[in-house]
Tab-separated table of C-alpha atoms and ligand atoms in Angstrom:
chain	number	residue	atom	x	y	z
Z	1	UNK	CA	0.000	0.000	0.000
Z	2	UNK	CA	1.353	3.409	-1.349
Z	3	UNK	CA	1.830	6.435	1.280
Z	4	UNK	CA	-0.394	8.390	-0.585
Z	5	UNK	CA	-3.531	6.209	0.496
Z	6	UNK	CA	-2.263	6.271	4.071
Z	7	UNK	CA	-2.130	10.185	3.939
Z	8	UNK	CA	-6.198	9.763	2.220
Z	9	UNK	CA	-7.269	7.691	5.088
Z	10	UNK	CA	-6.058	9.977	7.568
Z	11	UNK	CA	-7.386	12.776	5.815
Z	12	UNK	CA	-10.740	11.030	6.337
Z	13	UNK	CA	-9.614	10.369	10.382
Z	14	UNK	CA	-9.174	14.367	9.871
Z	15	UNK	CA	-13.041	14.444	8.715
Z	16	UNK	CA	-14.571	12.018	10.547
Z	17	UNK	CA	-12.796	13.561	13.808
Z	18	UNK	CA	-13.906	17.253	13.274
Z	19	UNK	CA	-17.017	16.831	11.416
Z	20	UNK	CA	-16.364	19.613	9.203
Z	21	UNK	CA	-13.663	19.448	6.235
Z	22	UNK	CA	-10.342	21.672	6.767
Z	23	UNK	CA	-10.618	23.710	3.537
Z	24	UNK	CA	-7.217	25.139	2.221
Z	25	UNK	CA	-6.814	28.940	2.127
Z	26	UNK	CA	-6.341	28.924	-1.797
Z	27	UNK	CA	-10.220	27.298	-1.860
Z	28	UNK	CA	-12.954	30.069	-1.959
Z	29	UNK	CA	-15.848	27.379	-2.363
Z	30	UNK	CA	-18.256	27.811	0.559
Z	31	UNK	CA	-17.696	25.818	3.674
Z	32	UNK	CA	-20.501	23.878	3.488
Z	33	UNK	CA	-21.276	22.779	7.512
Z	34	UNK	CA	-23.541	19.523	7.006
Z	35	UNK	CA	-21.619	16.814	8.799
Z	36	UNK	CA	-25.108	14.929	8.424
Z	37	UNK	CA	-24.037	14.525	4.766
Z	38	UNK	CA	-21.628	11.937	6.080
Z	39	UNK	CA	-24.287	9.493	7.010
Z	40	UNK	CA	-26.475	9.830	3.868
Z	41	UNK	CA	-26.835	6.148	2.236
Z	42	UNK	CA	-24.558	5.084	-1.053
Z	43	UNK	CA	-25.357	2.180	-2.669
Z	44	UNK	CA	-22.278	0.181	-3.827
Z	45	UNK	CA	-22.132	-2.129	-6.845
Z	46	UNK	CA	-19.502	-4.778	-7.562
Z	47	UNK	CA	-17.511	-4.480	-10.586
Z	48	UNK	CA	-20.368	-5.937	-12.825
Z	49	UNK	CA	-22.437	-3.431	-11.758
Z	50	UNK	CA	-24.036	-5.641	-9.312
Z	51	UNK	CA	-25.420	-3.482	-6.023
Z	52	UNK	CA	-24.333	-5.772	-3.696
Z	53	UNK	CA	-24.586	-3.439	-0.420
Z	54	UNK	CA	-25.537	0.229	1.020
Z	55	UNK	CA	-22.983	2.357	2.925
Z	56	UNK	CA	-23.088	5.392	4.558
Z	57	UNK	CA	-21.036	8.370	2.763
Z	58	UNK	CA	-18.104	8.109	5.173
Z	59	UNK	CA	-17.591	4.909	4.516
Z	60	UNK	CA	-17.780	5.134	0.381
Z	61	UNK	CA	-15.863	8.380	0.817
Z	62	UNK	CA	-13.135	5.849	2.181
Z	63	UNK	CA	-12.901	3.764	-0.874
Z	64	UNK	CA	-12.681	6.085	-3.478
Z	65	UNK	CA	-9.550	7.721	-1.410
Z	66	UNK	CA	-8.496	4.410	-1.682
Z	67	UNK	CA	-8.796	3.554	-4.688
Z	68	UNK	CA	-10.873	0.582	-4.126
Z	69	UNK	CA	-13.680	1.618	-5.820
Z	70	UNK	CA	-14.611	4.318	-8.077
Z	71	UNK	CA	-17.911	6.964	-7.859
Z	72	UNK	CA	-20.400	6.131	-10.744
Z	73	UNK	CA	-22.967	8.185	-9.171
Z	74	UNK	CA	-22.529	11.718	-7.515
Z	75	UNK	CA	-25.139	14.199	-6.055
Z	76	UNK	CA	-24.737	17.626	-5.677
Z	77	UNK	CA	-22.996	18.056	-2.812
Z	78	UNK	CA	-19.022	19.011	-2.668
Z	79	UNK	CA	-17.150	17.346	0.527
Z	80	UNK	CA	-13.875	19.724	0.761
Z	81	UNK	CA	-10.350	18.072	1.971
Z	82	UNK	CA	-7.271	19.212	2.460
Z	83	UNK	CA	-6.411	19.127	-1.033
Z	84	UNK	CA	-9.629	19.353	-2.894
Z	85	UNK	CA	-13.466	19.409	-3.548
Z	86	UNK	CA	-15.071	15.930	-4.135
Z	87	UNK	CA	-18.453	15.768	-5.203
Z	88	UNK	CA	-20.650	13.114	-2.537
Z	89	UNK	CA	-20.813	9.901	-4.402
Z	90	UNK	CA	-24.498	8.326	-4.521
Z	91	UNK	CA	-23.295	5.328	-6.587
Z	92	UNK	CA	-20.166	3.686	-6.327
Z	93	UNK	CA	-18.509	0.639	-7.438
Z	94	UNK	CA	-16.161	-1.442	-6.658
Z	95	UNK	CA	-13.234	-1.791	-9.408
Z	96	UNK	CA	-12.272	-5.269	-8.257
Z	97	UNK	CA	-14.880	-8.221	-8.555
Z	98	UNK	CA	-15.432	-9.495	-4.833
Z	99	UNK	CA	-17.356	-12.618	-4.466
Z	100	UNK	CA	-20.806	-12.683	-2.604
Z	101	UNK	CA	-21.252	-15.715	-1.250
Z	102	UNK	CA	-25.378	-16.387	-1.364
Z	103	UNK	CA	-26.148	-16.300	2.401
Z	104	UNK	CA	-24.105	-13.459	3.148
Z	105	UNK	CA	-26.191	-12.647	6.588
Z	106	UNK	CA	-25.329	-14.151	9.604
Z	107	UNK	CA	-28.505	-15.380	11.820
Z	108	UNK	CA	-29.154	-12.340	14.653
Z	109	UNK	CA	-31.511	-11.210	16.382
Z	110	UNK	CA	-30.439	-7.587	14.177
Z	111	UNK	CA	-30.599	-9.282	10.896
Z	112	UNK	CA	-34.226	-10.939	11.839
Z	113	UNK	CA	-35.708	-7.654	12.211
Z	114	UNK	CA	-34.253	-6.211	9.118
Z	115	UNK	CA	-35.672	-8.985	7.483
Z	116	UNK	CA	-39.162	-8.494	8.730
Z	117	UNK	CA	-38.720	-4.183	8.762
Z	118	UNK	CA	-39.213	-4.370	12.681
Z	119	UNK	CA	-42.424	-5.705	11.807
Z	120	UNK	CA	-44.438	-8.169	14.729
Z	121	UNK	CA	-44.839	-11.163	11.968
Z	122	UNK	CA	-48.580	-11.817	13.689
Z	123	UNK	CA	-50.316	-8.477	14.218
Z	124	UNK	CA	-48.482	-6.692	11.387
Z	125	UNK	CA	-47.480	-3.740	12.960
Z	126	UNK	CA	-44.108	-1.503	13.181
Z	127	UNK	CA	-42.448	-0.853	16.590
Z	128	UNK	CA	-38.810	0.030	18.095
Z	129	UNK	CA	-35.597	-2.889	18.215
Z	130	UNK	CA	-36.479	-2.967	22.359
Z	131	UNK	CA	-40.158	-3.508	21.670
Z	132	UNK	CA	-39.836	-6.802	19.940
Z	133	UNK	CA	-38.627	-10.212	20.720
Z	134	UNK	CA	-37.884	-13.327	18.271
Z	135	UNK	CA	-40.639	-15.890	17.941
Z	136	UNK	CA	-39.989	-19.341	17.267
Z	137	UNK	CA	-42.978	-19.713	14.950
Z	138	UNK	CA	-42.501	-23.655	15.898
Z	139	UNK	CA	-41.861	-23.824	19.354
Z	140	UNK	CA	-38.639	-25.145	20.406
Z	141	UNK	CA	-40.430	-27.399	22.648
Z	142	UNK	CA	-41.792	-29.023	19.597
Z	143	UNK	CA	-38.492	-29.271	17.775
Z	144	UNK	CA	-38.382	-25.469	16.005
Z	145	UNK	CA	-35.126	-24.803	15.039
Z	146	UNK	CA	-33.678	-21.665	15.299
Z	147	UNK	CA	-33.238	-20.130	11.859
Z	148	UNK	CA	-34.243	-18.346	9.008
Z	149	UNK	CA	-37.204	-20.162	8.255
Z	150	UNK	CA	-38.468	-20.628	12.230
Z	151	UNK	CA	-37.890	-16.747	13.506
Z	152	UNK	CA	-39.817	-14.100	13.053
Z	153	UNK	CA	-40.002	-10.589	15.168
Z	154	UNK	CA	-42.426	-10.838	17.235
Z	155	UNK	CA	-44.505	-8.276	19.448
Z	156	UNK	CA	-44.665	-8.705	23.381
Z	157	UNK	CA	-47.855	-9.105	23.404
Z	158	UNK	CA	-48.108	-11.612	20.400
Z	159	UNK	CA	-45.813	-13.552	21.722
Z	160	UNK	CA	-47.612	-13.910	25.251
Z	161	UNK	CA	-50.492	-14.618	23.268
Z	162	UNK	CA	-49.025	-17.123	21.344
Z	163	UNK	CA	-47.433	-19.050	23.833
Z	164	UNK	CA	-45.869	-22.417	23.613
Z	165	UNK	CA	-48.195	-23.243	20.891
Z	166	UNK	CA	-47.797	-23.349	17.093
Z	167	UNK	CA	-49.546	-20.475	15.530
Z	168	UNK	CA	-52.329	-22.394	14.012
Z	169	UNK	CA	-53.179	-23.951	17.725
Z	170	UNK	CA	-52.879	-20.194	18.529
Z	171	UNK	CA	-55.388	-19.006	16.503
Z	172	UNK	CA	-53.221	-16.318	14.740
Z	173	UNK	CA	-52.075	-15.943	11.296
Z	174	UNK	CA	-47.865	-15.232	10.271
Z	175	UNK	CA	-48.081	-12.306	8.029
Z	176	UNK	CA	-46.439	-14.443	5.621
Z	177	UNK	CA	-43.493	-16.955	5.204
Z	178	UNK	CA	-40.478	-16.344	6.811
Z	179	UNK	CA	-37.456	-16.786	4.361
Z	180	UNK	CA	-33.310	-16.793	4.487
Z	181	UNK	CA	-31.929	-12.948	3.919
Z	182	UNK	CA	-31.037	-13.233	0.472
Z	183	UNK	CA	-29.538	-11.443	-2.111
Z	184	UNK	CA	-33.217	-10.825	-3.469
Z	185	UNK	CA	-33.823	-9.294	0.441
Z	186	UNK	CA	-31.348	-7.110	0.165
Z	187	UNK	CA	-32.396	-5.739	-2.444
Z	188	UNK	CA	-35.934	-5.222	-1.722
Z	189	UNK	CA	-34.475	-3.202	1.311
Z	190	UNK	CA	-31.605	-1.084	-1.003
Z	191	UNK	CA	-35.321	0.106	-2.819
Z	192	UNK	CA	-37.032	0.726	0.332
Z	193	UNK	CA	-33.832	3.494	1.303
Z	194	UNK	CA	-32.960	4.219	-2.250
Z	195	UNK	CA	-36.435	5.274	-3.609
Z	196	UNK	CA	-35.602	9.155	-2.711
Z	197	UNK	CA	-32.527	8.666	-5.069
Z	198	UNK	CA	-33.153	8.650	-8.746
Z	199	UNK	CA	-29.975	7.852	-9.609
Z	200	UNK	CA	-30.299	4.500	-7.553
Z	201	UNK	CA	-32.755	3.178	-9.656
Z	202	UNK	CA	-31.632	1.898	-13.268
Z	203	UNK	CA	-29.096	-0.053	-10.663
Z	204	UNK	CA	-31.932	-1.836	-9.210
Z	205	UNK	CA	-33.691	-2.632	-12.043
Z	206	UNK	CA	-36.781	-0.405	-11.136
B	1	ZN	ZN1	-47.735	-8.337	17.511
């Protein structure tokens, strides 16, 4: 690894520290103050133009300094370093094919509610990470594994309801199958943040 990409990622350190790019005297571009900008999503694409994954701005900011991937996307924002303006990417991709291996989520309790969009599987409604439990739609006592296919978030109260029972001896209905977090997941969910960003879309086959 050269110098120069040490000196980039310290010049990020430099941003991510302060908040607020050091501009250089010579620059008389307006300081824009939006360290907010920072957390904005960026959808990243493998070198086939594959989105594979969405980052926050710091993060994608990273790999272009590095030279790992390469903005295909911009908005209209200007991020100011030491050295120069770069526009905020939107879009980048990676300039080296990496390998996705199909079940790229590990089983959690944080990956269970992305899955199901903090979404209580049996009464359909939306609540907080702390308000929800995992359900084992089988119940263990009955031989329900623990995984993709036997989890679902789950409400407090649906889950008292439900009890050690399946849901059909319950009486209650799963909002509908629960499946592994695939590639085809992720995606669903890059459209679900992306669909402010036009220039998301022709990625994700819209
Ligand atoms: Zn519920």
């Amino acid at each position: 690894m050269s110098s120069g990409a040490n000196d980039s990622v310290s010049r990020r350190e430099t941003l991510a520290a302060t908040g607020t790019p050091v501009l250089p005297a010579r620059v008389s571009a307006p300081v824009h103050r939006r360290p907010a900008i920072m957390q904005e999503p960026v959808l990243v694409l493998n070198a086939t133009f594959e989105p594979i994954n969405v980052t926050a701005v710091r993060r994608a900011m990273v790999l272009l300094l590095k030279g790992v991937a390469q903005a295909e996307e911009t908005n209209h924002s200007e991020i100011h370093s030491a050295r120069r303006a770069v526009r905020v990417p939107s879009v980048i991709r990676l300039l080296a094919y990496r390998h996705i291996p199909q079940q790229t989520r590990a089983l959690s309790r944080k990956n269970i509610l992305l899955r199901d969009r903090n979404t209580c599987q049996f009464c359909v409604r939306v609540f907080s990470a702390s308000e929800l439990t995992l359900d084992h739609v089988v119940p263990r006592s009955r031989g329900g594994r623990s995984s993709w296919e036997n989890l679902v978030a789950c409400c407090y109260q649906c889950n008292n309801r439900k009890g050690d029972r399946t849901p059909e001896e319950a009486g209650i209905k799963l909002a509908r199958r629960p499946r592994p977090f695939t590639l085809y997941t992720s995606r669903q969910l890059m459209r679900l943040i992306g669909h402010r960003d036009e220039k998301w879309r022709k990625y994700l086959f819209y």
